[in-house]
Structures are given as C-alpha cells and as structure tokens.
Short mmCIF file of C-alpha atoms in Angstrom, two decimals:
data_model
loop_
_atom_site.label_atom_id
_atom_site.label_comp_id
_atom_site.label_asym_id
_atom_site.label_seq_id
_atom_site.Cartn_x
_atom_site.Cartn_y
_atom_site.Cartn_z
CA UNK Y 256 -7.90 -23.34 -16.88
CA UNK Y 257 -6.44 -20.29 -16.78
CA UNK Y 258 -6.77 -17.30 -19.92
CA UNK Y 259 -3.74 -16.67 -21.23
CA UNK Y 260 -2.53 -12.84 -20.05
CA UNK Y 261 -2.20 -10.17 -22.39
CA UNK Y 262 0.98 -8.84 -21.54
CA UNK Y 263 3.25 -6.54 -24.03
CA UNK Y 264 6.05 -8.03 -26.04
CA UNK Y 265 8.20 -5.27 -25.65
CA UNK Y 266 8.27 -5.44 -21.72
CA UNK Y 267 11.84 -6.38 -20.59
CA UNK Y 268 11.77 -7.66 -16.63
CA UNK Y 269 13.65 -5.41 -15.11
CA UNK Y 270 17.22 -6.13 -14.13
CA UNK Y 271 18.27 -5.66 -10.12
CA UNK Y 272 19.80 -2.82 -9.07
CA UNK Y 273 20.48 -2.69 -5.13
CA UNK Y 274 22.60 0.15 -4.83
CA UNK Y 275 19.86 2.01 -6.57
CA UNK Y 276 17.70 0.73 -4.69
CA UNK Y 277 20.15 2.12 -1.17
CA UNK Y 278 20.83 5.15 -2.65
CA UNK Y 279 16.37 6.65 -3.40
CA UNK Y 280 16.09 4.90 0.16
CA UNK Y 281 18.09 7.26 1.47
CA UNK Y 282 16.18 9.97 -0.48
CA UNK Y 283 12.47 8.86 0.93
CA UNK Y 284 14.14 8.54 4.74
CA UNK Y 285 15.08 11.82 4.31
CA UNK Y 286 12.17 13.13 2.77
CA UNK Y 287 8.92 10.87 3.58
CA UNK Y 288 7.48 12.96 1.53
CA UNK Y 289 8.50 12.53 -2.24
CA UNK Y 290 6.02 9.29 -3.13
CA UNK Y 291 8.09 8.67 -6.12
CA UNK Y 292 11.08 7.37 -4.65
CA UNK Y 293 9.34 4.27 -3.21
CA UNK Y 294 8.69 3.74 -6.84
CA UNK Y 295 12.10 4.06 -8.10
CA UNK Y 296 13.22 1.31 -4.94
CA UNK Y 297 10.57 -0.99 -5.51
CA UNK Y 298 11.42 -0.89 -9.41
CA UNK Y 299 14.89 -1.58 -8.62
CA UNK Y 300 14.16 -4.71 -6.41
CA UNK Y 301 11.34 -6.12 -8.17
CA UNK Y 302 12.64 -8.53 -11.33
CA UNK Y 303 10.07 -10.31 -12.17
CA UNK Y 304 8.12 -11.07 -8.84
CA UNK Y 305 5.33 -8.12 -10.50
CA UNK Y 306 4.68 -10.64 -13.02
CA UNK Y 307 4.35 -13.54 -11.14
CA UNK Y 308 2.55 -12.24 -8.60
CA UNK Y 309 -0.18 -11.53 -11.76
CA UNK Y 310 0.23 -15.10 -12.66
CA UNK Y 311 -0.79 -16.43 -9.41
CA UNK Y 312 -3.22 -13.21 -8.54
CA UNK Y 313 -4.99 -14.67 -12.46
CA UNK Y 314 -4.86 -18.16 -11.37
CA UNK Y 315 -8.69 -17.06 -8.44
CA UNK Y 316 -11.13 -17.61 -10.01
CA UNK Y 317 -11.50 -14.36 -7.69
CA UNK Y 318 -8.84 -12.69 -9.41
CA UNK Y 319 -9.83 -14.32 -12.29
CA UNK Y 320 -13.67 -12.14 -12.16
CA UNK Y 321 -11.35 -9.12 -11.32
CA UNK Y 322 -8.83 -8.98 -14.49
CA UNK Y 323 -11.78 -9.70 -16.85
CA UNK Y 324 -13.73 -6.65 -15.18
CA UNK Y 325 -10.94 -4.29 -15.58
CA UNK Y 326 -12.19 -1.64 -13.24
CA UNK Y 327 -10.02 1.50 -13.39
CA UNK Y 328 -10.51 2.32 -9.35
CA UNK Y 329 -9.28 6.50 -8.57
CA UNK Y 330 -12.22 7.74 -10.72
CA UNK Y 331 -14.70 6.45 -9.22
CA UNK Y 332 -12.73 6.22 -5.27
CA UNK Y 333 -12.20 9.53 -6.02
CA UNK Y 334 -16.56 10.32 -7.07
CA UNK Y 335 -16.62 11.31 -3.70
CA UNK Y 336 -20.98 12.33 -3.90
CA UNK Y 337 -22.04 8.58 -4.43
CA UNK Y 338 -20.02 7.37 -1.48
CA UNK Y 339 -21.03 10.39 0.89
CA UNK Y 340 -24.57 8.48 0.37
CA UNK Y 341 -23.88 5.47 1.90
CA UNK Y 342 -24.86 4.90 5.27
CA UNK Y 343 -22.42 5.83 8.36
CA UNK Y 344 -20.31 3.05 9.82
CA UNK Y 345 -19.30 1.04 5.76
CA UNK Y 346 -16.16 1.35 4.84
CA UNK Y 347 -16.56 4.22 2.22
CA UNK Y 348 -17.53 6.20 4.36
CA UNK Y 349 -14.00 6.20 6.40
CA UNK Y 350 -12.21 5.33 3.73
CA UNK Y 351 -14.45 9.51 2.47
CA UNK Y 352 -13.17 10.85 6.49
CA UNK Y 353 -9.19 9.20 6.11
CA UNK Y 354 -9.21 10.69 2.25
CA UNK Y 355 -10.31 14.13 3.37
CA UNK Y 356 -8.50 14.43 6.56
CA UNK Y 357 -5.36 13.49 4.58
CA UNK Y 358 -6.34 16.15 1.51
CA UNK Y 359 -5.19 12.88 -0.29
CA UNK Y 360 -6.92 11.38 -4.08
CA UNK Y 361 -6.81 8.53 -6.12
CA UNK Y 362 -5.52 10.48 -8.76
CA UNK Y 363 -2.54 11.83 -6.79
CA UNK Y 364 -0.92 8.47 -6.87
CA UNK Y 365 -1.80 8.37 -10.34
CA UNK Y 366 0.47 11.55 -11.59
CA UNK Y 367 2.93 10.33 -9.21
CA UNK Y 368 3.75 7.13 -10.40
CA UNK Y 369 3.37 8.69 -14.40
CA UNK Y 370 5.87 11.03 -12.83
CA UNK Y 371 8.29 7.36 -13.44
CA UNK Y 372 6.55 4.78 -15.59
CA UNK Y 373 4.97 7.55 -18.19
CA UNK Y 374 2.08 6.10 -20.09
CA UNK Y 375 3.50 2.51 -20.42
CA UNK Y 376 2.59 -0.79 -22.64
CA UNK Y 377 -1.70 -1.01 -21.78
CA UNK Y 378 -1.08 -5.11 -20.88
CA UNK Y 379 -2.68 -7.07 -18.04
CA UNK Y 380 0.78 -6.21 -15.62
CA UNK Y 381 0.24 -2.30 -16.26
CA UNK Y 382 -3.46 -2.87 -15.01
CA UNK Y 383 -1.93 -5.11 -12.14
CA UNK Y 384 -0.03 -2.81 -10.71
CA UNK Y 385 -2.15 -0.03 -11.01
CA UNK Y 386 -4.55 -2.17 -9.08
CA UNK Y 387 -1.88 -2.57 -6.07
CA UNK Y 388 -1.35 1.11 -6.47
CA UNK Y 389 -4.72 2.15 -6.30
CA UNK Y 390 -5.40 -0.19 -3.49
CA UNK Y 391 -2.96 1.77 -0.86
CA UNK Y 392 -5.19 4.02 0.92
CA UNK Y 393 -8.26 2.01 1.13
CA UNK Y 394 -5.43 -0.73 2.75
CA UNK Y 395 -4.37 1.88 4.99
CA UNK Y 396 -8.23 2.06 5.81
CA UNK Y 397 -9.24 -1.38 5.95
CA UNK Y 398 -5.81 -2.07 8.41
CA UNK Y 399 -5.99 0.96 10.55
CA UNK Y 400 -2.45 2.08 9.49
CA UNK Y 401 -2.03 5.55 9.34
CA UNK Y 402 -0.01 7.94 7.33
CA UNK Y 403 2.31 8.64 10.19
CA UNK Y 404 5.99 7.38 9.58
CA UNK Y 405 5.38 3.61 11.81
CA UNK Y 406 2.33 3.18 10.50
CA UNK Y 407 4.02 3.77 6.54
CA UNK Y 408 6.52 1.86 7.67
CA UNK Y 409 4.33 -1.46 8.71
CA UNK Y 410 1.52 -0.58 6.08
CA UNK Y 411 4.19 -2.28 3.76
CA UNK Y 412 4.73 -5.02 5.78
CA UNK Y 413 1.73 -5.57 5.79
CA UNK Y 414 1.60 -5.52 2.25
CA UNK Y 415 4.41 -7.59 1.73
CA UNK Y 416 2.06 -10.32 3.88
CA UNK Y 417 -0.22 -10.33 1.52
CA UNK Y 418 2.43 -10.28 -1.70
CA UNK Y 419 5.59 -10.26 -1.16
CA UNK Y 420 7.71 -8.18 -2.99
CA UNK Y 421 11.45 -7.04 -2.42
CA UNK Y 422 11.03 -3.58 -2.74
CA UNK Y 423 7.60 -2.98 -0.55
CA UNK Y 424 10.02 -5.58 3.01
CA UNK Y 425 12.68 -3.22 1.92
CA UNK Y 426 11.34 -0.31 2.85
CA UNK Y 427 9.15 -1.20 5.38
CA UNK Y 428 12.93 -2.85 7.10
CA UNK Y 429 14.47 -0.13 6.71
CA UNK Y 430 11.80 2.61 7.41
CA UNK Y 431 11.36 0.88 10.56
CA UNK Y 432 14.90 0.82 11.35
CA UNK Y 433 14.97 4.41 10.94
CA UNK Y 434 12.53 4.96 13.71
CA UNK Y 435 14.28 2.51 15.85
CA UNK Y 436 17.17 5.13 15.96
CA UNK Y 437 15.15 8.23 16.21
CA UNK Y 438 12.88 6.80 19.45
CA UNK Y 439 13.28 6.13 22.25
CA UNK Y 440 13.32 2.64 22.76
CA UNK Y 441 11.02 1.10 24.98
CA UNK Y 442 8.63 1.74 21.74
CA UNK Y 443 9.24 -1.96 20.11
CA UNK Y 444 8.96 -0.64 16.56
CA UNK Y 445 9.84 -4.70 15.44
CA UNK Y 446 6.65 -5.86 17.39
CA UNK Y 447 5.56 -3.85 15.10
CA UNK Y 448 6.88 -4.78 12.02
CA UNK Y 449 5.92 -8.71 12.69
CA UNK Y 450 2.27 -7.92 13.34
CA UNK Y 451 1.70 -6.40 10.29
CA UNK Y 452 4.19 -9.41 8.35
CA UNK Y 453 1.47 -11.65 10.71
CA UNK Y 454 -1.31 -10.43 10.06
CA UNK Y 455 -0.56 -9.39 5.97
CA UNK Y 456 -0.12 -12.91 5.50
CA UNK Y 457 -2.69 -14.54 7.22
CA UNK Y 458 -6.00 -11.97 6.14
CA UNK Y 459 -7.77 -12.97 2.92
CA UNK Y 460 -6.32 -11.33 -0.32
CA UNK Y 461 -7.66 -7.71 -0.54
CA UNK Y 462 -6.67 -7.34 -4.69
CA UNK Y 463 -8.70 -9.97 -4.87
CA UNK Y 464 -11.70 -8.03 -3.73
CA UNK Y 465 -14.25 -6.01 -5.52
CA UNK Y 466 -13.23 -3.17 -3.81
CA UNK Y 467 -16.07 -0.87 -5.02
CA UNK Y 468 -18.93 -3.32 -2.96
CA UNK Y 469 -17.15 -4.11 -0.12
CA UNK Y 470 -17.14 0.16 0.17
CA UNK Y 471 -20.84 -0.07 0.58
CA UNK Y 472 -20.47 -3.25 3.22
CA UNK Y 473 -20.08 -1.82 7.46
CA UNK Y 474 -16.56 -1.21 7.62
CA UNK Y 475 -16.06 -4.23 10.92
CA UNK Y 476 -17.46 -6.57 8.77
CA UNK Y 477 -14.91 -6.54 6.21
CA UNK Y 478 -12.68 -6.54 8.24
CA UNK Y 479 -14.15 -10.01 9.47
CA UNK Y 480 -14.47 -11.35 6.51
CA UNK Y 481 -11.52 -10.62 5.46
CA UNK Y 482 -9.41 -12.22 8.59
CA UNK Y 483 -7.85 -8.45 8.98
CA UNK Y 484 -6.70 -8.88 12.49
CA UNK Y 485 -6.39 -5.19 14.58
CA UNK Y 486 -3.40 -3.52 15.13
CA UNK Y 487 -2.34 -4.34 19.04
CA UNK Y 488 1.82 -3.96 18.97
CA UNK Y 489 1.33 -0.46 16.29
CA UNK Y 490 -1.19 0.90 19.06
CA UNK Y 491 0.37 0.36 21.95
CA UNK Y 492 3.68 2.39 20.06
CA UNK Y 493 1.70 5.09 18.56
CA UNK Y 494 0.11 5.92 22.18
CA UNK Y 495 3.74 5.56 23.11
CA UNK Y 496 5.24 7.76 20.73
CA UNK Y 497 2.19 10.15 21.13
CA UNK Y 498 3.60 10.28 24.86
CA UNK Y 499 6.84 10.96 23.78
CA UNK Y 500 6.11 13.62 21.88
CA UNK Y 501 3.88 15.44 23.80
CA UNK Y 502 6.83 15.62 26.78
CA UNK Y 503 9.15 17.20 24.62
CA UNK Y 504 7.37 19.53 23.36
CA UNK Y 505 6.46 20.03 26.74
CA UNK Y 506 10.37 20.49 27.72
CA UNK Y 507 10.13 23.30 24.61
CA UNK Y 508 8.08 25.38 25.06
CA UNK Y 509 9.18 25.84 29.41
#
C-alpha cells in the first residue's frame, strides 16, 4: 500500500488560465532565453496534473523509493569535481561537458523557478516539482536533443510523452509552430515533434531512476536500459537547418 503523501493543507490547485498562458507564450517566443515564462505557462495550464503525476509516481516501487530518499539534486549536480573523476563515456561526463559548453548550472534553474514560486510549501509536491525541474538538463543529455530552439521544443514533447501535462505540450506545439513559420517547408518540424512524443512514451520513466547512480554508467548503456531511441528526425532537421543557416550567412557576406 502506498504511503500517504505529505501535501500542505494550505496548498490550492492552480486555476486554468488559458489567456495567461497565451500571453506568456508570446513573451517566450519573443525571447526564448526568458525561462521564467515557462513556469508561468505551466502554472496557467496544468491544474491538478502535477499532483496526479506525483500520485502515480508514488505508487511505483522505484518512485516510492525516490520519494523516501528525497534527494536534493542541484548541489550534487553542480559538484563538478566528482563528476570529472568519472570514466570517460559515462552519462556523468557527458552531462558535465554539456553543462560547461552551455555555461549552465543546476542552481541556475533553481534561481529561475524561485523568481516565480518563491519558497513555496515544503511538502512532497514541492519536492516532486523540483525533481522535474532539476532533471531537465539531464533529459537533454539522455535524449540527444540540444538547447537550440528546435531541441528545446521537442524535448518538451518527449517530456510530455513521459509524464503528460498541458503546459509542456502547449509550449512544445507552439514552439514547433513558430519554427515551421521561420524555416523552409522541406525541414519537417512536425516529424521531429511526433517522434519526440513517441520516444518519450516508449522510454522508461526517467524521473523514477536513481539519477546519480546512472551518471556513473556508460551513456550508451543507460540509453539502452531506459529504451531511449535515437532522435533521427531531429538530427536530420538539424543538418538541414545548419545547411540553411550557412547558405544564408554566405549570401549575407556577398
């Protein structure tokens, strides 16, 4: 039997605010580095989804174990010294390269979310929301989706395949819609979007995994164990985008 969840009695279910979500989405499209807007959109659309997801998570043996451990990931993920000591080829080393190349930190996402949520209620729902937040960049590494506009959009489609949520799929759909407007029609953005949803649904639940233990294992083996498929459509689209961008740069230089 699943242990009772600790949900603060003063916590209220967020109301659905579709117009707020649309307004915030326009801001995000105007500046895709404005990460704070993501939290606003998810809050405006998700309603009871996060709690329902936590309830399903807690009913699985692995999820219940993670919940009992209640590990706080950012401190360990930002301790690059121990990650650098891991063998080459491990998920941890790939994660470290990704974070250093992109000039990111786990604490950076914490700071962005705190702008919106503040301290919040210290209960199981907050811990679960933090776990979703703190594994975002790990999802990038595991799936192979980059931090380019298409990669961010379809990573959310993959995340939706994993755990649902109106907020993430709205951001993903609108991001892909915007890219279809901006890029040549022969770049199949829709194929990338649909592939990401399928891959997310087919993969094992990443949130239930012992993330720190996975970091010590070879990346290829982790992907195979979790059934994370290669993002073939995304890789093909990115090759086309690179060629298109290079061609336009050459024309501009003439």
